[in-house]
XYZ file of C-alpha atoms in Angstrom:
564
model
C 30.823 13.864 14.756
C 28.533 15.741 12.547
C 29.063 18.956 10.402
C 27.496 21.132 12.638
C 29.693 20.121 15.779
C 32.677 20.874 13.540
C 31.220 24.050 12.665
C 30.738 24.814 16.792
C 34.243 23.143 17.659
C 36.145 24.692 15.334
C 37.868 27.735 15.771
C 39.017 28.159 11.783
C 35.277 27.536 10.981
C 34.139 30.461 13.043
C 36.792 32.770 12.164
C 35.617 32.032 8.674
C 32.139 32.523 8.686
C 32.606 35.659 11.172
C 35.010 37.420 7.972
C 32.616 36.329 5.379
C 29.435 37.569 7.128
C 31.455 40.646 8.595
C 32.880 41.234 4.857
C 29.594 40.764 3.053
C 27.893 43.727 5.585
C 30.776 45.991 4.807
C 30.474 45.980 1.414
C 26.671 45.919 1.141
C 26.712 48.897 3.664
C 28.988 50.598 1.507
C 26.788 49.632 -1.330
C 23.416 50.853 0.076
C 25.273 54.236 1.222
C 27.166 55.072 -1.711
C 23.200 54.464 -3.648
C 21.488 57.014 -1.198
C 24.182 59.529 -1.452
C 23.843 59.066 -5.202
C 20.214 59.536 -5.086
C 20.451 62.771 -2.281
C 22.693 64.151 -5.181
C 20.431 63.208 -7.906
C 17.001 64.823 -6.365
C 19.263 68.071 -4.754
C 20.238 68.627 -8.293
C 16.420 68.147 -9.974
C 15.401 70.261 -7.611
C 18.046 72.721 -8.667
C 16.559 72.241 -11.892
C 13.372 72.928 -10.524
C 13.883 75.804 -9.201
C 15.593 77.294 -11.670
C 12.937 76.482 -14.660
C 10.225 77.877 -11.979
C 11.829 81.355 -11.593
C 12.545 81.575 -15.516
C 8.629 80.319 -15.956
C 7.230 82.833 -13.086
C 9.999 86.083 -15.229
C 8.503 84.999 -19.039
C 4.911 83.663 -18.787
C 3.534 85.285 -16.149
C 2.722 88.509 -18.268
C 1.920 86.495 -21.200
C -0.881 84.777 -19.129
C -1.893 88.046 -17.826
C -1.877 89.580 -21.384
C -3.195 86.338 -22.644
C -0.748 86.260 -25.371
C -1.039 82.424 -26.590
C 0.977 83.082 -29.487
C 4.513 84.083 -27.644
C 3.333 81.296 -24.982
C 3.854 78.985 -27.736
C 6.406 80.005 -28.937
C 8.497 80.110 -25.368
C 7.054 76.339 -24.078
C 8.044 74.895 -27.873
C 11.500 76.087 -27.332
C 11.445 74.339 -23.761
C 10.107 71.182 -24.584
C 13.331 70.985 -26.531
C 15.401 71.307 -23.935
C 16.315 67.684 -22.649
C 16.250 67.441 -19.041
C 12.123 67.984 -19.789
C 10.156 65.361 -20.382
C 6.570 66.796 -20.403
C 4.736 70.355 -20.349
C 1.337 71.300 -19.731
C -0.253 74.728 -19.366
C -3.857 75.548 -18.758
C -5.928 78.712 -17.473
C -9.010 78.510 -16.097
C -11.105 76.885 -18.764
C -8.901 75.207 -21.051
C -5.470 73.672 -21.707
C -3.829 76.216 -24.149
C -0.292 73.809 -24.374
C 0.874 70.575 -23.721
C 3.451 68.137 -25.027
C 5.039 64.795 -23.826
C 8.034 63.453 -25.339
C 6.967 60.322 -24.149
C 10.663 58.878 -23.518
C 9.512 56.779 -20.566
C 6.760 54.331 -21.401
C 6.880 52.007 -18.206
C 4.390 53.854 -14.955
C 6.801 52.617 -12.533
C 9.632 54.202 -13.609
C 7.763 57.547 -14.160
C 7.220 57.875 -10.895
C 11.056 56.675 -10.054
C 12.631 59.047 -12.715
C 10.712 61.636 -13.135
C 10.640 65.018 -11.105
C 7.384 67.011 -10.907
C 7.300 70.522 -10.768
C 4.029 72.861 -10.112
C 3.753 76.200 -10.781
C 0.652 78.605 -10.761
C 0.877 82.160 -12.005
C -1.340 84.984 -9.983
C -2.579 88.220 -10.819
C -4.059 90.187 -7.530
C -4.093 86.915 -5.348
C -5.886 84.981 -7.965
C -4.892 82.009 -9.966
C -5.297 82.842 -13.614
C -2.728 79.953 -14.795
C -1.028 76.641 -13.763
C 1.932 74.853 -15.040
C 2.770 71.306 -14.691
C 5.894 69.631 -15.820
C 8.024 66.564 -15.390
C 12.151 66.866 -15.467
C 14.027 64.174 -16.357
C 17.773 64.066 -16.246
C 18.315 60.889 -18.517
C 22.038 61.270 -19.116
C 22.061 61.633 -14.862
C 19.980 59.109 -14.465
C 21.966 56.292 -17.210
C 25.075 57.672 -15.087
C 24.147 56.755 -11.815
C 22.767 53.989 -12.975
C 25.599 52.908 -14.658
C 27.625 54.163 -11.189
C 25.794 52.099 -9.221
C 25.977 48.840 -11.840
C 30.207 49.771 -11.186
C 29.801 50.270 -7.972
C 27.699 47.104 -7.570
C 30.249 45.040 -9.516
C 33.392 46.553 -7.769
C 31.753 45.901 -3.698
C 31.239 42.532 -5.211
C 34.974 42.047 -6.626
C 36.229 43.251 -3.564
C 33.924 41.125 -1.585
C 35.474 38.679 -3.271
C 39.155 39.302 -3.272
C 38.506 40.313 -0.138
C 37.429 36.395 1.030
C 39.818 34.720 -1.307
C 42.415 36.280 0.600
C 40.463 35.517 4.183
C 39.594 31.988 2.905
C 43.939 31.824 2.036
C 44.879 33.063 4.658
C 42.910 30.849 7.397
C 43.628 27.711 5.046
C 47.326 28.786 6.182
C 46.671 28.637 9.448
C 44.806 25.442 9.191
C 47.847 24.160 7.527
C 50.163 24.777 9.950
C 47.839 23.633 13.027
C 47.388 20.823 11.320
C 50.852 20.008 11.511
C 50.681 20.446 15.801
C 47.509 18.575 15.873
C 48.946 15.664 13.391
C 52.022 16.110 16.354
C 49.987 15.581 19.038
C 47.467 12.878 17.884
C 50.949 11.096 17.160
C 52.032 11.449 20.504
C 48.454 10.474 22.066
C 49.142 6.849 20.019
C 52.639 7.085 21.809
C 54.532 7.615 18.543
C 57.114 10.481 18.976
C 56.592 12.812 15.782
C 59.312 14.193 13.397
C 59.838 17.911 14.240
C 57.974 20.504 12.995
C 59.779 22.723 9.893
C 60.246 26.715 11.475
C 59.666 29.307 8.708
C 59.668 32.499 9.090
C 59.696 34.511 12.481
C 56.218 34.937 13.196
C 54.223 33.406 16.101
C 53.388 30.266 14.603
C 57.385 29.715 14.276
C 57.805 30.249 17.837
C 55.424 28.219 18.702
C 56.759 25.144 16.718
C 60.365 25.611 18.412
C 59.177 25.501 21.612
C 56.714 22.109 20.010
C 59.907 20.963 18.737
C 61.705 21.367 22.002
C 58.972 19.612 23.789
C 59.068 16.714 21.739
C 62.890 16.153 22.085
C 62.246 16.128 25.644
C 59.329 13.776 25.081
C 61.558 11.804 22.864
C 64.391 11.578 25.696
C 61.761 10.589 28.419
C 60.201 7.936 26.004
C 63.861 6.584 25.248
C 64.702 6.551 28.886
C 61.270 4.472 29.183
C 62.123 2.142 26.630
C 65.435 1.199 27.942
C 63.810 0.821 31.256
C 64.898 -2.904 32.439
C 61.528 -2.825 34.150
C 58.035 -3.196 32.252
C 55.506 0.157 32.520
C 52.073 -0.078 31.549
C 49.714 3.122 31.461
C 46.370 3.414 31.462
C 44.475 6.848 31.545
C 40.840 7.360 33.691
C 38.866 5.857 31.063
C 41.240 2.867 31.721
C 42.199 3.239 27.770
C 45.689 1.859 27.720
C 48.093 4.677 26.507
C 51.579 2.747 26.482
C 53.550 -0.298 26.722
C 57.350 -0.027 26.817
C 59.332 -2.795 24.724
C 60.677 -4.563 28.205
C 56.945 -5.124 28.869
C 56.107 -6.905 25.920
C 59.287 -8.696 26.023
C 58.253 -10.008 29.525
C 55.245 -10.747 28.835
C 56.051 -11.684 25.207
C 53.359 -9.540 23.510
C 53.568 -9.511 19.601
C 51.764 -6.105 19.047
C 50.638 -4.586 22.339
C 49.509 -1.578 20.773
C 47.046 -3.636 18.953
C 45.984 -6.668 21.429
C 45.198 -4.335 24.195
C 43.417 -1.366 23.834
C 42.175 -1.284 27.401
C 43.187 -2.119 30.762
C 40.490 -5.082 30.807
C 42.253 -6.200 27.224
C 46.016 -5.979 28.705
C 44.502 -7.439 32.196
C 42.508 -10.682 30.429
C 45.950 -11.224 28.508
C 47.923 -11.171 31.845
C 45.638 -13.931 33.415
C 46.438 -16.233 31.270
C 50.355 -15.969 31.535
C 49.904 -15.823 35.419
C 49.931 -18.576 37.948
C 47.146 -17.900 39.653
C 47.749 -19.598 42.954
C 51.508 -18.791 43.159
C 50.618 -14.930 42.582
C 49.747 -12.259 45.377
C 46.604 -10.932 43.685
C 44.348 -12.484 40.160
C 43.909 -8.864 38.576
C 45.475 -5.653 38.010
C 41.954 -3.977 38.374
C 42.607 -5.237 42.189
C 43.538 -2.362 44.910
C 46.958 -2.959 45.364
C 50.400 -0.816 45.561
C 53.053 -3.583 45.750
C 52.031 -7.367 44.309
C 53.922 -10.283 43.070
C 52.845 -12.055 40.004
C 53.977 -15.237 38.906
C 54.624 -16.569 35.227
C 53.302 -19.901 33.936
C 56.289 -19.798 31.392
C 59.155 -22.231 31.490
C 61.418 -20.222 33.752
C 58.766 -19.693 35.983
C 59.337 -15.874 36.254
C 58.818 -13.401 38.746
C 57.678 -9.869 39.043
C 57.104 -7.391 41.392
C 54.203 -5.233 40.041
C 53.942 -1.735 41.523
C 51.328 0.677 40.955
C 51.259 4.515 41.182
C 47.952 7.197 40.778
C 48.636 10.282 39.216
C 45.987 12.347 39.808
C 45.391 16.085 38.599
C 44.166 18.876 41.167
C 41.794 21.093 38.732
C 39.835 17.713 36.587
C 38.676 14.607 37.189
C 41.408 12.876 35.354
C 43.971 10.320 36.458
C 46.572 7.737 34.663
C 47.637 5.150 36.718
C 51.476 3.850 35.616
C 52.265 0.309 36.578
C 55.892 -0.912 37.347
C 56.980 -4.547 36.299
C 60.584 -5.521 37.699
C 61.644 -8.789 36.470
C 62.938 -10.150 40.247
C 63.190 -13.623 39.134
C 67.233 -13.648 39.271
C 66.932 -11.903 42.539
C 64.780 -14.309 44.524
C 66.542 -17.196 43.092
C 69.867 -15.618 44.353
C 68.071 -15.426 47.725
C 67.057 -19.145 47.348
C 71.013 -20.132 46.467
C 71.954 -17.822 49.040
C 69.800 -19.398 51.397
C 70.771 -22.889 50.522
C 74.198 -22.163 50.142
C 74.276 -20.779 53.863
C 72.017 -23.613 54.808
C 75.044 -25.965 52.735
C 77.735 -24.659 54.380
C 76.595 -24.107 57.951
C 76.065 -28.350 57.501
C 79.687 -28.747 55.883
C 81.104 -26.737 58.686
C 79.418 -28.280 61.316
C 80.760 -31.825 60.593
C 84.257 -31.091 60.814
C 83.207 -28.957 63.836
C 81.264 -31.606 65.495
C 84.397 -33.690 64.917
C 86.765 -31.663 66.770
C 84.784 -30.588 69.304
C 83.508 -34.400 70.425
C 87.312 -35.674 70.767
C 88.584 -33.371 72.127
C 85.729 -33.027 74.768
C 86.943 -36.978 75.154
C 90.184 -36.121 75.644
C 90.055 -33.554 78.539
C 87.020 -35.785 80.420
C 88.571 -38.990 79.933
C 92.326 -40.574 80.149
C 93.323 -42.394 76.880
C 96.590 -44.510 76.813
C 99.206 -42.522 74.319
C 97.666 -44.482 71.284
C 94.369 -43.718 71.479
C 95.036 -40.402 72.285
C 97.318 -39.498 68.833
C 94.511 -41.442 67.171
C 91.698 -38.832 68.265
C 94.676 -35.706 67.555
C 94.479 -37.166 64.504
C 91.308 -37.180 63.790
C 91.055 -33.475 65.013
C 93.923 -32.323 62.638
C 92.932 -33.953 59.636
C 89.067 -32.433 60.417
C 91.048 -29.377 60.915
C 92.567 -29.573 58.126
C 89.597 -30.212 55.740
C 87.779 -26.831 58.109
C 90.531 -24.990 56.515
C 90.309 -25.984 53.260
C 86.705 -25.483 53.558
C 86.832 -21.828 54.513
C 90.253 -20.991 52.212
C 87.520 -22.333 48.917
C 84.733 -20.423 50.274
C 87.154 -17.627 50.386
C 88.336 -18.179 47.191
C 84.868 -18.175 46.215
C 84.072 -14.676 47.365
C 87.067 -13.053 46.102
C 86.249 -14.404 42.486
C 82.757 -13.838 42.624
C 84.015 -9.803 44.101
C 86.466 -9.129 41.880
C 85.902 -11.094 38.622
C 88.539 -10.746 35.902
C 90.735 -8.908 38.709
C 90.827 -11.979 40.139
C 93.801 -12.639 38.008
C 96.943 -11.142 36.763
C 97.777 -12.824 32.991
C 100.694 -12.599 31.391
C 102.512 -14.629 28.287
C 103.554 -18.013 29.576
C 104.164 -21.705 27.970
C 101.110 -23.794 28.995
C 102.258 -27.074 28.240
C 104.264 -26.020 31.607
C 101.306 -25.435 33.299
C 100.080 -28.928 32.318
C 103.575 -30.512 33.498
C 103.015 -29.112 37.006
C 99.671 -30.044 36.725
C 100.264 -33.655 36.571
C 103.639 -33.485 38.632
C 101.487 -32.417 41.651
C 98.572 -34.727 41.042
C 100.954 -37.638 40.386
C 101.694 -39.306 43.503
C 98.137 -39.302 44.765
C 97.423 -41.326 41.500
C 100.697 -43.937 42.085
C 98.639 -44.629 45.322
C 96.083 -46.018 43.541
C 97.887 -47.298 40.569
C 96.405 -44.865 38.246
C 98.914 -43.914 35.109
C 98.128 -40.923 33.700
C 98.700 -40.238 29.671
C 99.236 -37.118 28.501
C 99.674 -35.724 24.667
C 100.262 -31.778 24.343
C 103.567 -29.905 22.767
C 106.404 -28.980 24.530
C 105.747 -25.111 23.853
C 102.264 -23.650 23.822
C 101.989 -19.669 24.075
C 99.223 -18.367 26.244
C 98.039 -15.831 27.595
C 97.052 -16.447 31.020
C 97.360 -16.382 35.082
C 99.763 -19.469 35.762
C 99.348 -20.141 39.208
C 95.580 -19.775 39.275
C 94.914 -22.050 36.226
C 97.365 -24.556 37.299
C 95.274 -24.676 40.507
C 92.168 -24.983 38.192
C 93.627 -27.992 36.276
C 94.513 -29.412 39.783
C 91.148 -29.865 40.803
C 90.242 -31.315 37.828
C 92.631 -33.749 37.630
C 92.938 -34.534 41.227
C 88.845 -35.716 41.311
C 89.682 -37.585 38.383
C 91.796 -39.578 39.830
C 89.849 -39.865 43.461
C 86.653 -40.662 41.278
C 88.539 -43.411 39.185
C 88.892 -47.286 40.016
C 92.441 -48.578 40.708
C 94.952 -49.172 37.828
C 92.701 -47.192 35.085
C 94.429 -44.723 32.958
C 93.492 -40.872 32.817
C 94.174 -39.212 29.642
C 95.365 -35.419 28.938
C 95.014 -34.343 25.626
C 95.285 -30.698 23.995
C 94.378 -29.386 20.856
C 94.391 -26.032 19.385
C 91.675 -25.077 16.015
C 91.998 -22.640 13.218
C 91.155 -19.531 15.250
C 93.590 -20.183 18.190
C 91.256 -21.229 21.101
C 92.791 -24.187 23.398
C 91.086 -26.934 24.750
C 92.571 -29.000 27.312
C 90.302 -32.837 27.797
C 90.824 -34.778 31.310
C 88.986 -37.728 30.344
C 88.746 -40.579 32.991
C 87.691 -44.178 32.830
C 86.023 -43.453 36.697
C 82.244 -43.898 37.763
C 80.945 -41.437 35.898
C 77.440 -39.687 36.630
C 74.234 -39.834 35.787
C 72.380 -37.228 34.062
C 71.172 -35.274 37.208
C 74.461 -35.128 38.569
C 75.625 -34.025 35.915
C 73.145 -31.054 35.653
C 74.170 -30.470 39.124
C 77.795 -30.579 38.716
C 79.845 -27.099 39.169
C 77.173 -26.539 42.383
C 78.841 -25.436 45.716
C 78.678 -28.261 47.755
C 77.850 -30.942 45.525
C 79.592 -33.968 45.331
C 78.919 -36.774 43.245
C 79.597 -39.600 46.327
C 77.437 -38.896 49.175
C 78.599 -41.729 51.007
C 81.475 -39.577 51.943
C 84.916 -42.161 51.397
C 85.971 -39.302 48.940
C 87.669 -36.748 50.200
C 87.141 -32.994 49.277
C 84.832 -29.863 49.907
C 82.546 -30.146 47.101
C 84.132 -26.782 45.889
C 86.872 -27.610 43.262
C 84.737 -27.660 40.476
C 82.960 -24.129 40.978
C 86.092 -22.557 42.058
C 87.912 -24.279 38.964
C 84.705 -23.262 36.751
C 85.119 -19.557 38.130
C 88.860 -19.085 37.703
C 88.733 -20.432 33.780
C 85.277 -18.038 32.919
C 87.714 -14.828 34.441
C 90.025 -16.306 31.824
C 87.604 -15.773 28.957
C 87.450 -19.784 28.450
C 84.608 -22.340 29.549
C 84.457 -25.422 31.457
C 81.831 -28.489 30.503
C 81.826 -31.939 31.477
C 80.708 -35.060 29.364
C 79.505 -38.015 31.549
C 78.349 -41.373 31.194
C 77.243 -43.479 34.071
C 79.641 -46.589 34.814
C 81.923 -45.062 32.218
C 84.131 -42.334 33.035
C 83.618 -38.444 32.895
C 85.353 -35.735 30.878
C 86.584 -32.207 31.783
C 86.555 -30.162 28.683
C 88.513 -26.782 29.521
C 88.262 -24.182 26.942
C 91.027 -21.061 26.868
C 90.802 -18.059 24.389
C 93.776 -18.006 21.846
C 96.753 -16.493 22.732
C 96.372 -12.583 22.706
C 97.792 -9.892 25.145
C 94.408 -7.087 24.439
């Protein structure tokens, strides 16, 4: 931008040059018309003068002339040539000069005719001219005053002039002070930076003005906070497709380092996207496509998701337009939809066998007869699929009250868990004397906790019950406890079993899962999650350590004892 577009743009610059120019006429109008009413008043009073001298001249000399008395004509003109508003006399008749004297005060031609005042007379006797008189007045005192007037005069227009623009000049230096302040404000805001609020002095218009800036920006400040703690990502970009902001959960999705910097422009921002994007897993390749709703999908490591939507915002009296897009991190969401769909998928097959159980004997038993042992066999075989329906639907009940109510899932209190741990192994006992299993434990007799008896005692159950059914015959499962320096108990069911393998493991805790898919162990495949569940509502965690061939441990994790 060059000076003279400044000069045309800015307001302060015009204002300026409009007081000086304005300021500068004033005072050389004033100049010029105090001068000429100097000067009027000068030449009214030599012609005063003039007047005067020419009736004195026309009372005294005229009978002189007439009488042709050269001797009192002397006499009278020497006495006037003295006076000092005369500069010059001359007197002739009709064939000779008979007086004339110049004081010769003003040397220069030019100011002659400037300064000095002429005055003709001619003295008549019967109509004829028998005498002239010519003289020059010269007011020098009047004339060094005025002069010296107009030098003050001069001198003060230009002093004032002066003053007069030092105090314009101050006074729109003021002004540009203070809207330099807004326009520092709003440049600020342009570069999405939120300003510090303008000071208010005073109670003129300019203070008004910067409380109701100041009130702006603290709603500007609330809408930009709002944006920032947005879980979603917004980009804008204005019509000349200049990018104008980036909240923080953008360039934490995207993992930008300095957005503000990197992408300048929507093709900047857009060339950055592509290569974070899975191209063929993604609805469309570009955010410069016509879209409203699109899905894009991240080549990062958890493979995430986003639903990108995009919104015009478009202004009735210009040709500008922003357009805001919306990034919604939906990657938890469609992989709940994926569990959700496998889990149904999961459980509609775990309900079905039982079902298809059930239903086939006992269609055999009312189309065919069956002597009285074969037919307590197949009631059998119904009740104890019956039986495992049940405990199918009580877990996943279980399941959705935990996963509903979280930590009012349970009711804690203050209670002894080395108690809990007897009960634990009392119930869990006999079905390990059927396979010969002994089971060691090593805890105190009284450990304080605070804690939900009943449902952690049903946690350790399952824990210790698929130790045992995933242990060979006559091994020994151990129980150990420990407590460390800050209180937190941890409870180890370590068995000398099959163990797993490093993708079961990963997969262990899963509804449904179960570590023998040949099916000769019993259970739902929903201990561990619900058992998982109930100890996270406790404030503890639950991990497993595994070793194919080896045995598995159940590491269970319990805050320390504390009532808050």
């Amino acid at each position: 931008m060059t000076k003279l577009e400044v000069y045309e743009k800015s307001f302060i610059h015009k204002v300026a040059i409009c007081s000086i120019m304005l300021s500068l006429l004033i005072m050389s109008g004033l100049y010029v018309y105090t001068s000429s009413m100097m000067k009027r008043i000068l030449s009214i009073e030599y012609q005063n003068y003039s007047n005067n001298l020419e009736a004195y001249l026309q009372e005294t000399l005229h009978p002189l002339i007439a009488a042709n008395d050269r001797n009192s004509i002397n006499l009278i003109l020497d006495s006037l040539i003295k006076l000092d508003v005369i500069e010059s006399i001359k007197v002739q008749t009709f064939d000779e000069v008979i007086f004339e004297r110049d004081k010769h005060r003003i040397s220069n031609s030019k100011d002659i005719e400037s300064s000095v005042h002429p005055l003709v007379t001619s003295f008549t006797i019967a109509d004829m001219i028998v005498g002239q008189l010519e003289a020059n007045l010269y007011l020098k005192e009047r004339e060094v005053r005025s002069k010296e007037t107009l030098y003050t005069l001069l001198f003060a227009c230009t002093t004032a002039t002066l003053v007069i623009l030092t105090a314009i000049i101050l006074f729109l230096l003021s002004i540009k002070k203070k809207l330099s302040r807004f326009e520092a404000a709003t440049r600020s805001i342009i570069t999405n930076h939120i300003p510090q609020p303008i000071p208010i002095q005073g109670k003129d218009e300019f203070s008004q003005m910067a409380s109701t800036f100041n009130a702006m920006l603290w709603q500007l400040r609330e809408k930009y906070v709002a944006m920032d703690m947005s879980p979603g990502g917004i980009l804008i970009v204005n019509s000349d497709d200049k990018v104008t902001y980036i909240n923080s959960a953008l360039s934490q999705l995207l993992s930008l380092d300095s957005p503000s910097h990197s992408c300048q422009s929507l093709a900047d921002f857009d060339n950055l996207l592509r290569g974070k994007l899975d191209l063929r897993e993604s609805n469309i390749n570009s955010l410069k496509s016509l879209f409203k709703d699109a899905v894009l999908v991240l080549k990062d490591q958890q493979k995430t998701i986003l639903r990108c939507h995009l919104k015009y915002h478009e202004t009735t009296n210009t040709e500008e337009h922003s357009k805001v897009f919306y990034f919604l991190d939906i990657t938890h969401e469609k992989r709940v939809e994926r569990l959700k769909s496998e889990f149904l998928n999961t459980a509609a097959h775990e309900l079905r066998t039982p079902l298809a159980g059930i239903y086939g004997y006992s269609e055999l038993l009312i189309n065919f007869e069956y002597d009285p042992t074969q037919v307590k066999d197949f009631l059998n075989i119904i009740h104890a699929q019956s039986k495992l329906l049940t405990s199918i639907i009580d877990d996943l009940l279980d399941i959705a009250k935990i996963e509903s109510t979280k930590e009012h899932y349970i009711e804690r209190r203050n209670a002894n868990l080395a108690s809990i741990l007897d009960q634990t192994i009392d119930q869990v006992r006999l079905l390990a004397d059927r396979k010969g299993i002994t089971i060691k434990s090593s805890y105190p007799s009284d450990i304080k906790a605070y804690i939900d008896t009943e449902k952690l005692r049903r946690a350790l159950v399952n824990l210790l019950s698929n130790a045992v059914k995933y242990s060979d015959e006559k091994t020994q499962i151990e129980m150990l406890y420990s407590q460390d320096d800050t209180g937190v108990h941890t409870i180890k069911i370590r068995d000398h079993g099959i163990g797993m393998s490093e993708e079961e493991l990963s997969r262990l805790g899963e509804k449904f899962f179960r570590a023998d898919t040949s099916g000769s162990t019993p259970g739902t495949g929903l201990g561990v999650s619900i058992s998982s569940q109930i100890i996270q509502v406790h404030g503890g965690k639950l991990s497993f350590e595994s070793t194919l061939g080896v045995g598995t441990s159940a590491v269970v994790t319990l805050p320390k004892n504390t009532n808050n």
